[in-house]
CSV table of C-alpha atoms in Angstrom, one decimal:
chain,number,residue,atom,x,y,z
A,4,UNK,CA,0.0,0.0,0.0
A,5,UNK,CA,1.1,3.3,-0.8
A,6,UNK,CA,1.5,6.1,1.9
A,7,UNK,CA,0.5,9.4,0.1
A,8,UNK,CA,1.6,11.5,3.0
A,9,UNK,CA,5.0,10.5,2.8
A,10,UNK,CA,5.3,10.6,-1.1
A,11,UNK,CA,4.0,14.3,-0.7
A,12,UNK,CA,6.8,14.6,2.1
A,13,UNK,CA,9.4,13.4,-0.5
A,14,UNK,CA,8.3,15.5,-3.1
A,15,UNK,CA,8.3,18.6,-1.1
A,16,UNK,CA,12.0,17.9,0.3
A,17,UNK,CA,13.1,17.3,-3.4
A,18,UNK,CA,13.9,14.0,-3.3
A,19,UNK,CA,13.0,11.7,-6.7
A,20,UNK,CA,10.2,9.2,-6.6
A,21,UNK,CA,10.6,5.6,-7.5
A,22,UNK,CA,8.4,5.0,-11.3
A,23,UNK,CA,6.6,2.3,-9.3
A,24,UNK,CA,5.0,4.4,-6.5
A,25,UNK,CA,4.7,7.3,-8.6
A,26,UNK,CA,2.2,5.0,-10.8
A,27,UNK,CA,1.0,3.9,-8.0
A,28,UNK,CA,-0.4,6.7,-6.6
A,29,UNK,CA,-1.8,8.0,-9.7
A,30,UNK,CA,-3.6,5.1,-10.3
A,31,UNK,CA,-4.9,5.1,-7.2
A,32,UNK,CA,-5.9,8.8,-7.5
A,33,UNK,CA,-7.8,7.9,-10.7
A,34,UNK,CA,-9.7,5.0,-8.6
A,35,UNK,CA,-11.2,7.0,-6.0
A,36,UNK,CA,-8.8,5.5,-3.1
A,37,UNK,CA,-6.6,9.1,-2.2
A,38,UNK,CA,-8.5,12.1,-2.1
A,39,UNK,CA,-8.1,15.5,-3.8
A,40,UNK,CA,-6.7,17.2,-0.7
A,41,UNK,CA,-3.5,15.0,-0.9
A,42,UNK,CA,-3.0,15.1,-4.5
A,43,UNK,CA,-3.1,19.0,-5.2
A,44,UNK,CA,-0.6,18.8,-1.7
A,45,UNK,CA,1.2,16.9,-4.2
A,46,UNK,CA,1.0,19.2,-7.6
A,47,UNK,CA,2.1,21.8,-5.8
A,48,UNK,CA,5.3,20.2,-4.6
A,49,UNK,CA,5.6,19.4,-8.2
A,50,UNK,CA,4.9,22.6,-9.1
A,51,UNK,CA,7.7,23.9,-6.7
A,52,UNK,CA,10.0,21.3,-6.9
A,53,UNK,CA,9.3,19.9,-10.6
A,54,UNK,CA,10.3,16.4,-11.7
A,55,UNK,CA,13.1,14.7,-13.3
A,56,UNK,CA,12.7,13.6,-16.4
A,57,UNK,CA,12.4,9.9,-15.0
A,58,UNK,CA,9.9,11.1,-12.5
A,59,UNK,CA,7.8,12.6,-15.9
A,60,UNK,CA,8.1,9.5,-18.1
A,61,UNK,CA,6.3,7.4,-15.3
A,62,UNK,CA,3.8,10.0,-14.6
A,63,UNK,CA,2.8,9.5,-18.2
A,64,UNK,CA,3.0,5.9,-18.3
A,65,UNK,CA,0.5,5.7,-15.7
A,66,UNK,CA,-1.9,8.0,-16.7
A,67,UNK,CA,-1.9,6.0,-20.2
A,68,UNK,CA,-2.3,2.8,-18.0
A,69,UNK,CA,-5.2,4.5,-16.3
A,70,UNK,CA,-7.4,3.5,-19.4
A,71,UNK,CA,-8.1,2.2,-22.1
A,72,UNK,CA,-5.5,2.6,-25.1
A,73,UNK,CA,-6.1,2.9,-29.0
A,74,UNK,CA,-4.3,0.7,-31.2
A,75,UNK,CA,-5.4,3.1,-34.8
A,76,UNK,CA,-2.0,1.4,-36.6
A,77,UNK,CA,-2.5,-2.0,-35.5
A,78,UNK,CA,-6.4,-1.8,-36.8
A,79,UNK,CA,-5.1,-0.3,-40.0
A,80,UNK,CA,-2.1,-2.1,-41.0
A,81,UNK,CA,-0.6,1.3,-41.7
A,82,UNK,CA,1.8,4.3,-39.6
A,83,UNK,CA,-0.6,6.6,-38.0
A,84,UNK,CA,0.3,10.2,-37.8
A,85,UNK,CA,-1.4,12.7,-35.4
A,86,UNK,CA,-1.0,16.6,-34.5
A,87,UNK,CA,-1.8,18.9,-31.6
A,88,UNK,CA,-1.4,22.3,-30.1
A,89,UNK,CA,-0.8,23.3,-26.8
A,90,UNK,CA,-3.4,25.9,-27.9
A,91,UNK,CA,-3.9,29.7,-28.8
A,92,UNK,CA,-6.0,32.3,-30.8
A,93,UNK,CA,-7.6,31.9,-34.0
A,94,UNK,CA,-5.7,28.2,-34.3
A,95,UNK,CA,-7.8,26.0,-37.0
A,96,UNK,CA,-4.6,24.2,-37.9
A,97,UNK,CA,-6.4,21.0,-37.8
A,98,UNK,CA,-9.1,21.2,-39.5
A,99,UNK,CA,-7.0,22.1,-42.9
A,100,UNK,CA,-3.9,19.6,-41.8
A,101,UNK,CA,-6.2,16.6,-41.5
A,102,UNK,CA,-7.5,16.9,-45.0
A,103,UNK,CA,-4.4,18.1,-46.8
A,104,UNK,CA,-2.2,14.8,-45.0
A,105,UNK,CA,-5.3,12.5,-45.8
A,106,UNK,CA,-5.6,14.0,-49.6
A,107,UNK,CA,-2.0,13.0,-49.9
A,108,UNK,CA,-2.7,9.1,-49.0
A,109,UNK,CA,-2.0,9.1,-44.7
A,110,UNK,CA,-4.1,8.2,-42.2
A,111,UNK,CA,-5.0,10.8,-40.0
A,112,UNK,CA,-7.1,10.0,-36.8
A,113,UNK,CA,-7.5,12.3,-34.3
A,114,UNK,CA,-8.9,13.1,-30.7
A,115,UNK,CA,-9.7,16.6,-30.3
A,116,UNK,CA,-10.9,18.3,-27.5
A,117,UNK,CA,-13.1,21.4,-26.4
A,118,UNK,CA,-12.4,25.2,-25.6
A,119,UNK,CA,-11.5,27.0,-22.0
A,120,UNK,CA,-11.1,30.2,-21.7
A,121,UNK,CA,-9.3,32.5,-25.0
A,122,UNK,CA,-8.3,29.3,-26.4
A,123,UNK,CA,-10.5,27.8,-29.1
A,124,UNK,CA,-11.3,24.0,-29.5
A,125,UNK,CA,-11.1,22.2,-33.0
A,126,UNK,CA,-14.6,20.2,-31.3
A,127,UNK,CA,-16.4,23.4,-31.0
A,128,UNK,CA,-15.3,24.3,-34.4
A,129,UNK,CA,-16.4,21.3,-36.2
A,130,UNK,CA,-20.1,21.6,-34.0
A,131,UNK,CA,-20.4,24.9,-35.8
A,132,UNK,CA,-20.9,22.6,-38.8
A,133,UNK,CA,-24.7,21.9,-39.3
A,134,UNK,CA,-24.9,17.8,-38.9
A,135,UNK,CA,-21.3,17.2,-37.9
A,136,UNK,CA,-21.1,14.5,-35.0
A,137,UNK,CA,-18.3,14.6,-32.9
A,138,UNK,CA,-18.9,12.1,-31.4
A,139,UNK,CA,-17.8,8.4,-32.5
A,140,UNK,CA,-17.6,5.0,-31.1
A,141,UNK,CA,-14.0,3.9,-31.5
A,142,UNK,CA,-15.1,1.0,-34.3
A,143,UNK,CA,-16.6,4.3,-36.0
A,144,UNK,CA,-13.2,6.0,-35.7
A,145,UNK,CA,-11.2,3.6,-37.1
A,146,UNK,CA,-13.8,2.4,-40.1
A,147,UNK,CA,-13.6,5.6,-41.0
A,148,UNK,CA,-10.3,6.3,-41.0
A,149,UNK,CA,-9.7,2.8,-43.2
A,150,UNK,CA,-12.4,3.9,-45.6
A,151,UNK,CA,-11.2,7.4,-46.5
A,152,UNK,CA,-8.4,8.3,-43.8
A,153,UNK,CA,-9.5,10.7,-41.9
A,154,UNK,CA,-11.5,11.0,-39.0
A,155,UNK,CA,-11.5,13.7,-36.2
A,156,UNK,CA,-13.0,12.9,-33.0
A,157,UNK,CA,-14.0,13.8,-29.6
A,158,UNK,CA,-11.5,11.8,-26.7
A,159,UNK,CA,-13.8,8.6,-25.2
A,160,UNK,CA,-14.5,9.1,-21.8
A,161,UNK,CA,-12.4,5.7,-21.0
A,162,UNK,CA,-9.0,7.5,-22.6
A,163,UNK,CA,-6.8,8.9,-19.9
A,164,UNK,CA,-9.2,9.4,-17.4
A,165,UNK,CA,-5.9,9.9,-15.0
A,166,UNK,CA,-5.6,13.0,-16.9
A,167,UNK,CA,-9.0,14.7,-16.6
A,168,UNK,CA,-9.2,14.0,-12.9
A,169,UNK,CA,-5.2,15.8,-12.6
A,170,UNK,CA,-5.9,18.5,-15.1
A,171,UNK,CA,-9.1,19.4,-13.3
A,172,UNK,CA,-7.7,19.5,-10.2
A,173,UNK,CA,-4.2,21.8,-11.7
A,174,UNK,CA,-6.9,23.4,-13.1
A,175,UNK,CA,-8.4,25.2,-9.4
A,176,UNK,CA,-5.0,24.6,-7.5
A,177,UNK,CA,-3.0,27.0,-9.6
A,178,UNK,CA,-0.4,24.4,-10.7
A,179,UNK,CA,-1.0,23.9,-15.0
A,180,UNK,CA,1.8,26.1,-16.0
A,181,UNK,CA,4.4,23.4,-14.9
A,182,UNK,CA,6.5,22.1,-17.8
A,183,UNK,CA,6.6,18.3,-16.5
A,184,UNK,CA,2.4,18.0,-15.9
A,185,UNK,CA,2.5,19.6,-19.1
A,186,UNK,CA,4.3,17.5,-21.0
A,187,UNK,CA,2.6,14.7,-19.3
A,188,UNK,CA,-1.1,15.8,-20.2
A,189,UNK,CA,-0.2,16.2,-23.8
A,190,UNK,CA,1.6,12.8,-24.2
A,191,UNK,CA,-0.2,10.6,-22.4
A,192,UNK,CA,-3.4,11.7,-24.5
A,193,UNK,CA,-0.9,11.1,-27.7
A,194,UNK,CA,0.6,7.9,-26.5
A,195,UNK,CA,-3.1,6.3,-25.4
A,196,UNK,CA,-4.7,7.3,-28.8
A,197,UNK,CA,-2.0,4.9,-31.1
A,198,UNK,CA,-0.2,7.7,-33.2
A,199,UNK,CA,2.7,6.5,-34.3
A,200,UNK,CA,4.1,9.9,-35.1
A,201,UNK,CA,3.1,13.1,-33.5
A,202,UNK,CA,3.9,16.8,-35.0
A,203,UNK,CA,3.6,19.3,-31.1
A,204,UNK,CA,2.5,22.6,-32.5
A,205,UNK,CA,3.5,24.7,-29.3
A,206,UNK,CA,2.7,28.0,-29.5
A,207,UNK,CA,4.6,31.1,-28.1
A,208,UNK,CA,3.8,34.3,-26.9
A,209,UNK,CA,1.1,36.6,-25.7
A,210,UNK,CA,-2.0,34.6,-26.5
A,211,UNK,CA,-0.4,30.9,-25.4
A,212,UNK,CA,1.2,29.2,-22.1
A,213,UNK,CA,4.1,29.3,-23.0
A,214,UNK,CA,5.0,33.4,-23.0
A,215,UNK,CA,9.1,33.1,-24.2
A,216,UNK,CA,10.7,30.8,-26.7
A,217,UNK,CA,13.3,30.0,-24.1
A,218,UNK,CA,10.2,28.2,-22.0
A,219,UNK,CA,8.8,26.7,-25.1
A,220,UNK,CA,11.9,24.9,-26.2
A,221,UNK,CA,11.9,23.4,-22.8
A,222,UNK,CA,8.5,21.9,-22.9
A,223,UNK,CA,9.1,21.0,-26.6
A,224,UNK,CA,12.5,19.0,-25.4
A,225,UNK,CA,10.4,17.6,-22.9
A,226,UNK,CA,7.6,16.5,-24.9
A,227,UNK,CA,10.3,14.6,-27.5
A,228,UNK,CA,12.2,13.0,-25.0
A,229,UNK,CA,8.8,11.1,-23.4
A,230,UNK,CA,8.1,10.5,-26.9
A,231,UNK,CA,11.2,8.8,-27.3
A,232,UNK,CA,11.1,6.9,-24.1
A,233,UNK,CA,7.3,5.6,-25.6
A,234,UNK,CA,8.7,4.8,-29.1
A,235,UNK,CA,7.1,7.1,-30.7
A,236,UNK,CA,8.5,9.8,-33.4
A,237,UNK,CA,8.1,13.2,-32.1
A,238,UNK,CA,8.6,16.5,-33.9
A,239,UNK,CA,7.9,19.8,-32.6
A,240,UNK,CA,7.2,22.9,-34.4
A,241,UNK,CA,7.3,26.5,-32.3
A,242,UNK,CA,4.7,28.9,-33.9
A,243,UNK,CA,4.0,32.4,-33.3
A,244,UNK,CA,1.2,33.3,-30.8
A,245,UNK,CA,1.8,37.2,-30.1
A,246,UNK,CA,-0.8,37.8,-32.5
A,247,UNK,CA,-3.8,35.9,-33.3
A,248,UNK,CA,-3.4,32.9,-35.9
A,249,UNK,CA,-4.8,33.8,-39.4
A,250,UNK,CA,-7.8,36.7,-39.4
A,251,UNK,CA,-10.5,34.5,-38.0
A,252,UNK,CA,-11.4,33.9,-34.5
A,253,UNK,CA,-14.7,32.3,-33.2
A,254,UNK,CA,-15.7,28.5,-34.7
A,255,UNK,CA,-17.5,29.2,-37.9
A,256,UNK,CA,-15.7,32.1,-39.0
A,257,UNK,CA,-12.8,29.8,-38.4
A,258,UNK,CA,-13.5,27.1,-40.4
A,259,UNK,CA,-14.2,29.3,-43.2
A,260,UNK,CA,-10.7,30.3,-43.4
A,261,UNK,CA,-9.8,27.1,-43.1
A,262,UNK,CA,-11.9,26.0,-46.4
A,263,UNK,CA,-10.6,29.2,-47.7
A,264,UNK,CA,-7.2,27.9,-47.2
A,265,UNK,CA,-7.5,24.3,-48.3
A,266,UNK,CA,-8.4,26.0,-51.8
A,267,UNK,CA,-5.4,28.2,-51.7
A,268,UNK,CA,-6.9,31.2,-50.6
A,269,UNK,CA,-5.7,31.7,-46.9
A,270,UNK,CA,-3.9,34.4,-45.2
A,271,UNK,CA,-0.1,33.6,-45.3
A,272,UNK,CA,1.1,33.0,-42.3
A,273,UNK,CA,-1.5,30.7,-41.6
A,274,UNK,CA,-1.1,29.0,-44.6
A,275,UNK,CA,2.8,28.3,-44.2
A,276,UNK,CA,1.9,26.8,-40.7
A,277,UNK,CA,-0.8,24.3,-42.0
A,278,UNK,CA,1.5,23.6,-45.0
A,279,UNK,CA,4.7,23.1,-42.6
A,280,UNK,CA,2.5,20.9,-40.0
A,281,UNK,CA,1.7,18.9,-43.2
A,282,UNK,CA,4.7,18.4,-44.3
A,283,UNK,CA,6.7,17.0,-41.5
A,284,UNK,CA,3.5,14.4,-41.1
A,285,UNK,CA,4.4,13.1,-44.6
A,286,UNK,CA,8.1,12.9,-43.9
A,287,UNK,CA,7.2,11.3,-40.6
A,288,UNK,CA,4.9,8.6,-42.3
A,289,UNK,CA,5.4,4.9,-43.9
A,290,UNK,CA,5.3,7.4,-47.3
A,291,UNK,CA,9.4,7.3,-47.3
A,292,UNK,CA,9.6,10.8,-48.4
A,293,UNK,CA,12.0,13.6,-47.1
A,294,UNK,CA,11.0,16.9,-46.2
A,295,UNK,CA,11.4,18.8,-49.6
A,296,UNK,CA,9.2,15.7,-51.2
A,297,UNK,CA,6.6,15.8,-48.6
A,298,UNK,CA,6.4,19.8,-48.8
A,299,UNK,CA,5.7,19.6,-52.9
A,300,UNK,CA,3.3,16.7,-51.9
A,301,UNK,CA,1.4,19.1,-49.8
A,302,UNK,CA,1.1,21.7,-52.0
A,303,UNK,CA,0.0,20.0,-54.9
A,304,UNK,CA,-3.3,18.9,-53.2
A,305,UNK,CA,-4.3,22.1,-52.2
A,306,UNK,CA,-3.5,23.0,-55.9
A,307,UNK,CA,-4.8,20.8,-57.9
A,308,UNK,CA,-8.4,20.4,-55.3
A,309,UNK,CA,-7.8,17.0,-53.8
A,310,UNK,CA,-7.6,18.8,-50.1
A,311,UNK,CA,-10.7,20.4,-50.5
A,312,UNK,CA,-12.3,17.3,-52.3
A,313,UNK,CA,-10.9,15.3,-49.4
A,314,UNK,CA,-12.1,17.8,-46.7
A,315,UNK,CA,-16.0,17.3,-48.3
A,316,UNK,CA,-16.0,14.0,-48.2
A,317,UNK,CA,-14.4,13.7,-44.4
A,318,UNK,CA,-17.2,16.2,-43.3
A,319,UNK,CA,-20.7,14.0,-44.9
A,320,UNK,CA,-18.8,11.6,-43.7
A,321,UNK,CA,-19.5,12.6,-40.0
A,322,UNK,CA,-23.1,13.7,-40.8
A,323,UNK,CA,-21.8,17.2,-41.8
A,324,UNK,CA,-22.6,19.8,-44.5
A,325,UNK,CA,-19.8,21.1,-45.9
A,326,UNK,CA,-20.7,23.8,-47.7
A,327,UNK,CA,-19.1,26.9,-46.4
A,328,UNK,CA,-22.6,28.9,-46.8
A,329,UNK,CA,-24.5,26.5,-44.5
A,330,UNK,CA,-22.3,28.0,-41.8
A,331,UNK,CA,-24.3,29.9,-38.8
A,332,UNK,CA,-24.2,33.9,-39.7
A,333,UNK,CA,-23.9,36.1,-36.8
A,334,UNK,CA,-26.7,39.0,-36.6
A,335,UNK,CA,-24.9,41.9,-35.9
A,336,UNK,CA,-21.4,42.6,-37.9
A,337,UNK,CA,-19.6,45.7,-37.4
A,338,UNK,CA,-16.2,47.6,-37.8
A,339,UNK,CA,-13.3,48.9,-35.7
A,340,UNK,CA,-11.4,51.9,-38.0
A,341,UNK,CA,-8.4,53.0,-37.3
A,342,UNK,CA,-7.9,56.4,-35.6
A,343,UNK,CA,-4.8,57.4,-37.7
A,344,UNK,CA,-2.3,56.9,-40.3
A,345,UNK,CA,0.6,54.2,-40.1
A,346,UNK,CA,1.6,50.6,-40.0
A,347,UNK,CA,0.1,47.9,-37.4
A,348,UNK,CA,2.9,47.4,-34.7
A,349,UNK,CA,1.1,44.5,-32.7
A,350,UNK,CA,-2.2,42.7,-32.3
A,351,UNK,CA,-2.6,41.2,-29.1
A,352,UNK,CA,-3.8,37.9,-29.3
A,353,UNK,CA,-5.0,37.4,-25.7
A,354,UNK,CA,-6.7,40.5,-25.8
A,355,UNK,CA,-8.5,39.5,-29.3
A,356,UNK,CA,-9.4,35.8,-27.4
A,357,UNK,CA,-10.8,36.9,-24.4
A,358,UNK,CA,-12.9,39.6,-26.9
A,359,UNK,CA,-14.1,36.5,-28.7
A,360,UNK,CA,-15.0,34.6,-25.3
A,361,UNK,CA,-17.1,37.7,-24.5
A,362,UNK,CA,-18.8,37.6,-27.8
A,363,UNK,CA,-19.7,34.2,-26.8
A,364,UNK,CA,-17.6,32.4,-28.8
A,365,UNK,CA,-15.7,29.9,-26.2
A,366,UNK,CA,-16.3,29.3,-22.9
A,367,UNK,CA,-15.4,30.6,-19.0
A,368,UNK,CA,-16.7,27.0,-17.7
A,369,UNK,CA,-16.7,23.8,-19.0
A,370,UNK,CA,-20.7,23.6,-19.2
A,371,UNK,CA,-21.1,27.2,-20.8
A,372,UNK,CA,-22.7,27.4,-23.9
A,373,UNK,CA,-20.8,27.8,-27.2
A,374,UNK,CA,-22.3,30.9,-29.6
A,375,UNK,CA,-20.9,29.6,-32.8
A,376,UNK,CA,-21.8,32.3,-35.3
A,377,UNK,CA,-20.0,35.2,-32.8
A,378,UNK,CA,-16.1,35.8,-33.2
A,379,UNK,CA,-13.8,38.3,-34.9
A,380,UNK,CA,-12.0,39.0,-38.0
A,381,UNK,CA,-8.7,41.0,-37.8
A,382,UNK,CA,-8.4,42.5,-41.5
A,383,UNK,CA,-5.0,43.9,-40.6
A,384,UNK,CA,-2.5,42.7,-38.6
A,385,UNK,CA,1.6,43.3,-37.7
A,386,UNK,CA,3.0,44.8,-40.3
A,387,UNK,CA,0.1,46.0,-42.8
A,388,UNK,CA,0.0,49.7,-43.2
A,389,UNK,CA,-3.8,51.5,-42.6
A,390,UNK,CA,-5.3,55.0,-43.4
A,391,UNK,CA,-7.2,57.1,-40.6
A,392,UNK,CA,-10.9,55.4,-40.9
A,393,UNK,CA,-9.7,52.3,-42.9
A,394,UNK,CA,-10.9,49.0,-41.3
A,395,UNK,CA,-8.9,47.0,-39.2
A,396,UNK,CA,-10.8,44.4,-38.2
A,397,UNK,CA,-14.8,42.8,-37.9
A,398,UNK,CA,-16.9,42.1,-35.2
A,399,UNK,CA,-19.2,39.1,-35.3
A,400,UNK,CA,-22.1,39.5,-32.5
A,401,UNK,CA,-25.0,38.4,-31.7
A,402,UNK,CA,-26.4,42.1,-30.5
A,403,UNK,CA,-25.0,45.6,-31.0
A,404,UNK,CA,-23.9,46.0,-27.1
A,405,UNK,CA,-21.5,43.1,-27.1
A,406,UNK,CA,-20.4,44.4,-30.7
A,407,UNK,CA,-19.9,47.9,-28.8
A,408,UNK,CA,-17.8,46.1,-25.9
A,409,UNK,CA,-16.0,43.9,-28.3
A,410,UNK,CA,-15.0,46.2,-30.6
A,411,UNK,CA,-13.6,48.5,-28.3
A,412,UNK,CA,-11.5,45.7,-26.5
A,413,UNK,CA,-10.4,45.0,-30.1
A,414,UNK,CA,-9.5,48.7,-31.0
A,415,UNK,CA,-6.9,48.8,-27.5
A,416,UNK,CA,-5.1,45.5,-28.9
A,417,UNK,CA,-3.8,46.9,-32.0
A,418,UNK,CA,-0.4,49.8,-31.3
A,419,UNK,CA,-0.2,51.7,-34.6
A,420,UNK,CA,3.1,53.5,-35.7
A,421,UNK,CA,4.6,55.3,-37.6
A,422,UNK,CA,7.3,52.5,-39.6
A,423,UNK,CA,7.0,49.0,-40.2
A,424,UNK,CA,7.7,46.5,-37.9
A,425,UNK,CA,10.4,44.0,-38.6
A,426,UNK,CA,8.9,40.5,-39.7
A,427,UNK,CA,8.8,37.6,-37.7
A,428,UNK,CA,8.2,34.2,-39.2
A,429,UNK,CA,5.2,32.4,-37.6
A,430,UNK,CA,7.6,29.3,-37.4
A,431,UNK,CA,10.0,30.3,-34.8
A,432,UNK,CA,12.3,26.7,-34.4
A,433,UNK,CA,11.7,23.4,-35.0
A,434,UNK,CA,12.8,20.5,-32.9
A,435,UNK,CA,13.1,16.8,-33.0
């Protein structure tokens, strides 16, 4: 029997835990036999004291072992390549990878989850879809993915249930921004769901958790090396989140850039992140290409239509309409101008998110409601110069008093000067 009073001791002192009680315990917390109290005692000597890398790996391990596990490669016969982000504003990357790596002949199954707070949720943008269901059985998921390889998904309640008890209780203890738990959430959720190969778009900056590249590479290092210990192929990519991702934010304006994109008509810099995404998944599948091969590959597919064929067929396939005009139309849309001449210095992403959560658009609880029609469009961002009383961005609402509030939040992210910014790439390193 495990004595969580002393492993909470240990842990406090900063002494490392053996892998077997430190699975141990976690199980145990994910039956019901140690109570909340004692674990967030321990997250927060975690959280203070951190883990070694050792002390991480097991954690994982036993939040996998806490459920049930996804063999999609097995079922398949094939290499199974998955994608996630540690979350941000305006990210659709998903929803325009998926189709783009299926078009191009690799499976591409996925568990998704919802929105919290600024950061959006590919679920909540696929349920902006009229008809689209979410929710599949696993025999679903992986029929699907056989029959035209790709299927999006939301996790099973039996997947790393570990990892919803921990993260809910990080969640009112103060302790998610710690780079171990981190790491762990991400991968065990990975590891559990069979990929085979996992691209980790983590984002930096104002809108994300991670605020400075320095901190991201550490998570990123941290998430390959538990890949590594799990056999598992693990590239991460470092993406730009000081300003919001693309022009779109809020779920159905988002996935119309994404269509938009998938026929090779979205704004650059997401564009280059979806095609860069896509392109380490092909050199990291059972294709045998290299990176240059798998970036022409890419391209092609959203040139010659296959992507957006592709993405047509994935969405009636999960009882969607894919037609970008069946999408739900906010009633009130209005303007912010700009009050002067010059060139956009910033956007604040977080600013721009929480101005979308106001809206409506994501949530403050888990159980709130999800006003997919609301969001907002930034028309100009770093960078672009603007005339006095030239647009810089939409608001989506669903009265004119959150369009008021929203736009004015909106207005106070953008800083306008005089001379153009220097450019910054929205890749920022690449690791692993």
């Amino acid at each position: 029997m495990i004595r969580p009073a002393e492993l909470i001791q240990r842990k406090r002192d900063g002494k490392e835990l053996g892998a077997e009680e430190l699975g141990e315990l976690v199980l145990a917390y994910s039956h019901g036999d140690v109570p909340d109290y004692q674990l967030a005692a321990f997250l927060m000597a975690v959280y203070f004291q951190g883990l070694t890398s050792a002390e991480t790996f097991a954690l994982t391990d036993a939040m996998v072992r806490s459920g049930d596990t996804i063999d999609l490669g097995g079922a398949l016969g094939r290499r199974v390549v998955d994608k996630h982000s540690t979350g941000g504003v305006g990210d659709k990357t998903t929803l325009a990878v998926g189709p783009i790596v299926a078009a191009c002949g690799v499976p591409f199954g996925k568990m998704s989850g919802r929105g919290l707070g600024h950061t959006g949720g590919t679920l909540d943008k696929l349920e902006s879809i009229p008809g689209f269901r979410v929710e599949l059985s696993t025999e679903e998921l992986i029929a699907q993915v056989r029959e035209i390889g790709l299927a999006i998904v939301g996790q099973t309640g039996d997947l790393v249930p570990a990892d919803k008890k921990l993260y809910a209780l990080r969640d009112v203890t103060a302790t998610v921004d710690n780079v171990s738990l981190i790491a762990a959430s991400i991968m065990s959720k990975k590891i559990a769901s069979g990929a085979d190969a996992i691209v980790l778009d983590v984002k930096v900056g104002d809108g994300a958790f991670m605020k400075s590249l320095p901190d991201a590479q550490v998570l990123a290092e941290a998430m390959i090396a538990l890949g590594t210990r799990a056999e598992r192929d693990v590239v991460c990519v470092l993406t730009d989140m000081d300003q919001p991702l693309g022009r779109a934010v809020g779920n159905a304006l988002e996935v119309r850039e994404a269509v938009d994109m998938l026929r090779g008509e979205g704004p650059p810099d997401f564009t280059e992140l979806v095609l860069d995404a896509s392109a380490h998944l092909l050199a990291l599948s059972d294709l045998g290409v290299d990176r240059a091969e798998a970036r022409r590959r890419v391209e092609a597919v959203v040139e010659d239509g296959a992507a957006t064929a592709m993405y047509e067929r994935w969405v009636r396939a999960q009882g969607g309409d894919p037609d970008p005009a069946a999408l739900p139309k906010a009633q009130f849309v209005s303007e912010v101008f700009a009050p002067q001449d010059g060139y956009v210095q910033s956007l604040a992403a977080l600013p721009v998110g929480l101005a979308a959560l106001h809206l409506g658009a994501g949530r403050r609880e888990k159980d709130d409601p999800v006003d997919h029609a609301v969001g907002i469009v930034c028309l100009k961002k770093r960078g672009d110069a603007v005339e006095s009383g030239e647009p810089l961005a939409e608001i989506h609402a669903a009265d004119e008093t959150s369009g008021a509030e929203a736009a004015a939040d909106v207005l106070a992210s953008y800083t306008l000067g005089e001379e153009a910014p220097r450019a910054r790439p929205i890749v920022l390193d690449t690791l692993g």
